[in-house]
Each structure stands twice: as C-alpha cells, then as structure tokens.
Coordinates of N, CA and C in Angstrom, one line a residue:
X325 N -37.0 -0.9 -20.3 CA -36.9 0.1 -19.6 C -36.8 -0.2 -18.2
X326 N -37.9 -1.0 -17.8 CA -37.8 -1.4 -16.1 C -36.7 -2.6 -16.0
X327 N -36.7 -3.7 -17.4 CA -36.1 -4.3 -16.6 C -34.3 -3.9 -16.4
X328 N -34.2 -2.5 -17.2 CA -33.1 -2.0 -16.7 C -32.7 -2.0 -15.4
X329 N -33.7 -0.7 -15.0 CA -34.1 -0.5 -13.2 C -34.1 -1.5 -13.1
X330 N -34.1 -2.5 -12.7 CA -34.2 -3.4 -12.3 C -33.8 -4.3 -12.3
X331 N -32.9 -4.7 -13.1 CA -30.9 -4.8 -13.1 C -30.1 -3.8 -13.0
X332 N -30.2 -2.9 -12.1 CA -29.3 -1.5 -11.1 C -29.6 -2.0 -10.1
X333 N -30.9 -1.9 -9.6 CA -31.3 -1.8 -8.2 C -30.6 -3.6 -7.6
X334 N -30.9 -4.9 -8.7 CA -29.6 -5.5 -8.4 C -28.8 -6.0 -7.9
X335 N -28.2 -4.9 -8.8 CA -26.7 -4.6 -8.4 C -26.3 -4.0 -8.1
X336 N -26.6 -3.1 -7.3 CA -25.9 -1.5 -6.7 C -25.9 -2.0 -5.6
X337 N -25.7 -3.3 -5.2 CA -25.2 -3.9 -3.3 C -23.6 -3.7 -3.7
X338 N -23.8 -4.7 -5.7 CA -21.8 -5.6 -5.4 C -21.8 -4.6 -5.6
X339 N -21.8 -2.5 -5.9 CA -21.6 -1.6 -6.1 C -20.8 -0.3 -5.8
X340 N -20.7 -1.1 -4.4 CA -20.1 0.0 -3.3 C -18.8 -0.4 -3.2
X341 N -18.7 0.9 -2.8 CA -16.5 0.8 -2.8 C -16.9 -0.3 -1.6
X342 N -15.1 -1.4 -1.9 CA -15.4 -1.8 0.0 C -14.0 -1.0 -0.2
X343 N -14.4 -1.3 1.9 CA -12.7 -0.2 2.1 C -11.9 -1.4 3.2
X344 N -10.4 -0.7 2.7 CA -10.0 -2.3 3.7 C -10.3 -2.5 4.8
X345 N -10.0 -3.6 5.5 CA -10.7 -4.1 7.0 C -9.9 -3.9 7.5
X346 N -10.8 -3.9 8.8 CA -9.4 -2.7 10.0 C -7.8 -3.3 10.0
X347 N -8.1 -5.6 9.6 CA -7.3 -5.9 9.9 C -6.1 -5.4 8.3
X348 N -6.5 -4.7 7.5 CA -5.6 -4.9 6.3 C -5.0 -3.3 7.3
X349 N -6.1 -2.2 7.6 CA -5.8 -1.2 8.0 C -4.2 -1.2 9.1
X350 N -4.9 -1.6 10.0 CA -4.0 -2.1 10.8 C -2.5 -2.2 10.5
X351 N -2.2 -3.6 10.1 CA -1.2 -4.1 8.7 C 0.0 -3.1 8.0
X352 N -1.4 -2.0 7.4 CA -1.0 -1.1 6.2 C 0.4 -0.1 7.1
X353 N -0.5 0.7 7.9 CA -0.3 1.2 9.6 C 1.1 1.1 9.6
X354 N 1.0 -0.7 10.2 CA 2.3 -1.8 11.0 C 3.7 -0.8 9.6
X355 N 3.1 -1.5 8.1 CA 4.3 -1.3 7.0 C 4.7 -0.5 7.2
X356 N 3.8 1.0 7.3 CA 4.6 2.1 7.6 C 4.8 2.3 9.0
X357 N 4.6 2.0 10.3 CA 5.3 2.6 11.7 C 6.5 1.5 10.9
X358 N 7.2 0.5 10.3 CA 8.5 -0.6 10.3 C 9.5 0.6 9.6
X359 N 9.1 0.8 8.6 CA 9.8 1.8 7.8 C 10.4 3.2 8.8
X360 N 9.4 3.7 9.0 CA 9.5 4.7 10.2 C 11.1 4.4 11.3
X361 N 10.2 3.7 11.7 CA 11.1 3.1 12.6 C 12.2 2.1 12.0
X362 N 13.3 2.8 11.3 CA 14.1 1.8 10.7 C 15.0 2.6 10.1
X363 N 15.7 2.2 10.4 CA 17.6 3.0 9.8 C 17.5 2.9 7.9
X364 N 17.0 3.0 7.2 CA 16.7 2.7 5.8 C 16.1 3.9 5.3
X365 N 17.3 4.0 3.2 CA 17.2 4.7 2.9 C 16.0 4.3 2.3
X366 N 15.5 4.8 1.4 CA 14.1 4.2 0.5 C 14.8 5.0 -1.0
X367 N 14.7 4.4 -2.2 CA 14.5 5.2 -3.1 C 14.0 5.2 -4.2
X368 N 13.8 6.4 -4.4 CA 12.2 6.5 -5.3 C 13.4 7.0 -6.7
X369 N 12.8 6.6 -8.2 CA 13.4 7.4 -8.8 C 15.2 7.4 -9.1
X370 N 16.0 7.2 -8.7 CA 17.5 6.9 -8.9 C 17.7 8.6 -7.7
X371 N 17.1 8.7 -6.6 CA 17.1 9.0 -5.2 C 16.4 9.0 -4.0
X372 N 18.0 9.7 -3.1 CA 18.2 8.3 -1.9 C 17.2 9.6 -1.5
X373 N 16.2 9.0 0.1 CA 15.3 10.0 0.8 C 15.7 8.7 2.2
X374 N 15.4 9.8 3.5 CA 14.7 9.0 4.6 C 13.6 8.4 4.5
X375 N 13.7 8.2 5.9 CA 12.8 7.3 6.2 C 11.4 8.2 6.3
X376 N 11.5 9.6 6.1 CA 10.2 10.3 7.5 C 10.7 10.8 5.7
X377 N 10.7 11.1 5.0 CA 10.7 11.6 3.6 C 9.3 10.0 2.9
X378 N 10.2 9.2 3.0 CA 9.6 7.7 2.0 C 8.4 8.2 3.3
X379 N 8.1 7.5 3.9 CA 6.5 7.5 4.0 C 6.1 8.7 4.0
X380 N 6.1 9.9 4.0 CA 5.3 11.0 3.2 C 4.4 10.5 1.9
X381 N 5.7 9.9 0.9 CA 5.4 9.7 -0.4 C 3.8 8.6 -0.1
X382 N 4.5 7.4 -0.1 CA 3.7 6.2 0.2 C 2.3 6.8 1.0
X383 N 2.4 7.6 1.8 CA 1.4 7.5 2.5 C 0.2 8.1 1.8
X384 N 1.2 9.6 0.3 CA 0.4 10.4 -0.4 C -0.6 8.7 -1.4
X385 N 0.0 8.3 -2.3 CA 0.2 7.4 -2.9 C -0.8 6.4 -2.3
X386 N -0.7 6.1 -0.9 CA -2.0 5.5 -0.4 C -3.2 5.9 0.1
X387 N -3.8 7.2 0.1 CA -4.4 7.4 0.2 C -5.5 8.0 -1.5
X388 N -4.5 8.3 -2.6 CA -5.3 7.4 -3.5 C -5.5 7.0 -3.2
X389 N -4.8 5.8 -3.8 CA -5.7 4.4 -4.1 C -6.9 4.6 -3.3
X390 N -6.5 4.7 -2.3 CA -8.5 4.6 -0.9 C -9.5 5.3 -2.0
X391 N -9.0 6.1 -1.7 CA -10.6 7.7 -2.5 C -11.0 6.6 -4.7
X392 N -9.4 5.1 -4.0 CA -9.8 3.9 -6.1 C -10.0 3.5 -5.0
X393 N -10.7 3.2 -4.0 CA -10.9 1.9 -3.6 C -10.0 1.1 -4.2
X394 N -8.3 1.0 -4.3 CA -7.5 0.3 -5.2 C -6.6 -0.3 -4.1
X395 N -6.7 0.0 -3.2 CA -5.3 -0.5 -1.5 C -6.9 -1.5 -1.0
X396 N -7.4 -2.7 -0.7 CA -7.7 -3.0 0.5 C -6.8 -4.1 0.9
X397 N -6.0 -4.3 0.6 CA -5.3 -5.6 1.5 C -4.2 -4.9 1.3
X398 N -3.2 -5.2 2.5 CA -1.6 -5.1 3.2 C -0.8 -5.7 1.8
X399 N -1.3 -6.3 1.2 CA -0.4 -6.3 -0.7 C -0.7 -6.0 -1.6
X400 N -2.1 -5.5 -2.2 CA -2.3 -4.7 -3.1 C -1.8 -3.2 -2.6
X401 N -2.1 -2.9 -1.3 CA -1.1 -1.6 -1.4 C 0.9 -2.0 -0.8
X402 N 1.5 -2.7 -1.0 CA 2.9 -3.2 -1.6 C 3.0 -2.6 -2.8
X403 N 1.8 -4.2 -3.8 CA 1.8 -3.7 -4.5 C 1.5 -3.2 -6.2
X404 N 0.8 -1.9 -5.6 CA 0.6 -0.2 -6.3 C 0.9 0.3 -5.1
X405 N 1.3 0.4 -3.9 CA 1.8 1.6 -3.6 C 3.0 1.7 -3.7
X406 N 3.6 0.3 -3.0 CA 5.3 1.0 -2.3 C 6.2 -0.5 -3.2
X407 N 6.1 -0.7 -4.2 CA 6.5 -1.3 -4.8 C 7.7 -0.7 -6.3
X408 N 7.2 -0.1 -7.1 CA 7.7 1.1 -7.4 C 6.6 2.6 -8.0
X409 N 7.4 3.5 -8.5 CA 6.4 4.5 -9.3 C 6.2 4.4 -9.8
X410 N 4.8 4.7 -10.1 CA 3.4 4.9 -10.6 C 3.5 6.3 -12.0
X411 N 4.7 6.1 -11.8 CA 4.9 7.3 -12.9 C 6.2 7.1 -14.2
X412 N 7.1 6.7 -13.1 CA 8.6 5.7 -14.6 C 7.7 4.4 -14.3
X413 N 7.7 3.9 -13.8 CA 7.9 2.4 -13.2 C 9.2 2.2 -13.2
X414 N 9.7 2.7 -12.4 CA 11.2 2.4 -11.9 C 10.7 1.8 -10.7
X415 N 11.4 0.3 -10.1 CA 11.7 -0.6 -9.1 C 12.1 0.5 -8.0
X416 N 11.3 0.9 -6.7 CA 11.7 1.3 -4.9 C 12.6 0.0 -4.6
X417 N 13.7 0.8 -4.4 CA 15.0 0.5 -3.9 C 15.3 0.5 -2.2
X418 N 15.7 0.2 -1.0 CA 15.6 -0.1 -0.3 C 17.1 -0.3 1.0
X419 N 18.0 0.3 0.7 CA 19.3 0.1 1.5 C 19.8 0.3 3.2
X420 N 19.6 -0.4 4.3 CA 19.6 -0.4 5.2 C 21.3 -0.2 5.7
X421 N 21.5 0.1 6.5 CA 22.8 -0.4 7.2 C 23.4 -1.6 7.6
X422 N 24.7 -1.9 6.6 CA 24.9 -4.0 6.5 C 24.1 -4.7 5.4
X423 N 23.5 -4.0 4.8 CA 22.6 -4.9 3.6 C 22.5 -4.3 2.8
X424 N 22.6 -5.6 1.9 CA 22.7 -5.2 0.7 C 22.0 -3.9 -0.6
X425 N 21.5 -3.5 -0.3 CA 20.3 -2.9 -1.3 C 19.7 -3.6 -1.8
X426 N 18.3 -3.5 -1.6 CA 17.5 -5.0 -1.8 C 15.1 -3.8 -2.9
X427 N 14.8 -4.3 -2.7 CA 13.4 -3.8 -4.4 C 12.9 -4.1 -2.5
X428 N 12.1 -2.8 -3.0 CA 11.4 -2.4 -2.0 C 10.1 -2.7 -1.4
X429 N 9.9 -4.0 -2.7 CA 8.5 -4.4 -2.6 C 9.5 -6.2 -1.9
X430 N 10.2 -6.7 -1.6 CA 10.8 -7.2 -0.8 C 11.1 -7.2 0.2
X431 N 11.1 -5.7 1.0 CA 11.7 -5.1 1.6 C 10.1 -4.8 2.5
X432 N 9.2 -4.7 1.6 CA 7.4 -4.7 2.9 C 6.6 -5.9 3.5
X433 N 7.0 -7.1 2.0 CA 7.0 -8.4 2.2 C 7.2 -8.9 3.1
X434 N 8.9 -9.3 3.6 CA 9.5 -9.8 4.9 C 9.1 -8.8 6.0
X435 N 9.1 -7.3 5.7 CA 8.1 -6.6 7.0 C 6.6 -6.9 7.3
X436 N 6.4 -6.8 6.1 CA 5.0 -8.1 6.2 C 4.3 -9.6 7.3
X437 N 5.2 -10.0 7.3 CA 5.7 -11.4 7.3 C 6.4 -11.2 8.2
X438 N 6.9 -9.9 9.4 CA 7.1 -9.7 10.5 C 6.0 -10.0 11.5
X439 N 5.7 -8.6 10.6 CA 4.8 -7.8 11.4 C 3.3 -9.2 11.7
X440 N 2.5 -10.2 10.7 CA 1.7 -11.1 10.7 C 2.3 -12.3 11.3
X441 N 4.0 -12.2 12.6 CA 4.1 -13.0 12.8 C 3.9 -13.4 14.0
X442 N 4.4 -11.6 14.5 CA 4.8 -11.2 15.9 C 2.7 -11.3 16.3
X443 N 2.0 -11.2 15.9 CA 0.7 -11.7 15.7 C -0.2 -11.9 17.2
X444 N -0.3 -11.3 17.7 CA -0.8 -13.1 18.8 C -2.1 -13.1 18.3
X445 N -2.0 -15.0 18.9 CA -3.1 -15.3 18.3 C -4.8 -14.8 18.6
X446 N -5.7 -14.8 17.9 CA -7.7 -14.4 18.1 C -7.4 -15.0 19.5
X447 N -8.6 -14.7 20.6 CA -8.6 -15.2 21.9 C -10.7 -14.8 21.7

C-alpha cells in the first residue's frame, strides 16, 4: 500500500491537465475569426451553413474538447473539431465564392499558415 501511495504522489504532477498555450489559444481564436470574416459557407453532414452558424458549432466542439483536454494546439483543433463530424464521421466542406469546394481541414490549415505567416517576429 505504501508503494502505491508513493507512486501516486510521484506521478501526480504528470496527471495535471495541460491547457492550450496562449499562442494556441490565439491561433484557434484567429481561425474562428477567419471563418467569421470570410464569405464562405460551411457544410456539415450534407447541409450548408453560414459562417456564424458554423463558428458557433465549432466553438461548441472546441469547448467540449477543452473540457477533456483534447485540443492543446491549433492542429489538434483542426483535426478534432474542424475537419469532420464526430457523429457521422463525414468530412466538413468549405465553399467560398469563386473557388472550388474544399475539405474544411485544408481550408483551416491554409488559414493557420496565413496566420502564422502574418505574425510579427517576437522581440
């Protein structure tokens, strides 16, 4: 019993949930903002939704992931919330005026690359 207690005490620091870093939070917020600022529509489970409805849906999924410590990076947010339906498994799609429909994962990855490319170097 004593060994078990010692083991638990030693492992306790590793069991603490990790929250997304300030950079990850900023990037995920930036992805949500990019969706809201776009003129694109978002398809989930075969139905097209406007950008604000899509943002609300993704925010709910992100909040769910945060409670379970499953979205510590922008990449995890894209993979686990913004790419496909967690119920049906169907990939989300994005359609923007003048562009072909594309997988939401590709759209969000491009938006993330743009966010990171526009970030000013740290001083």
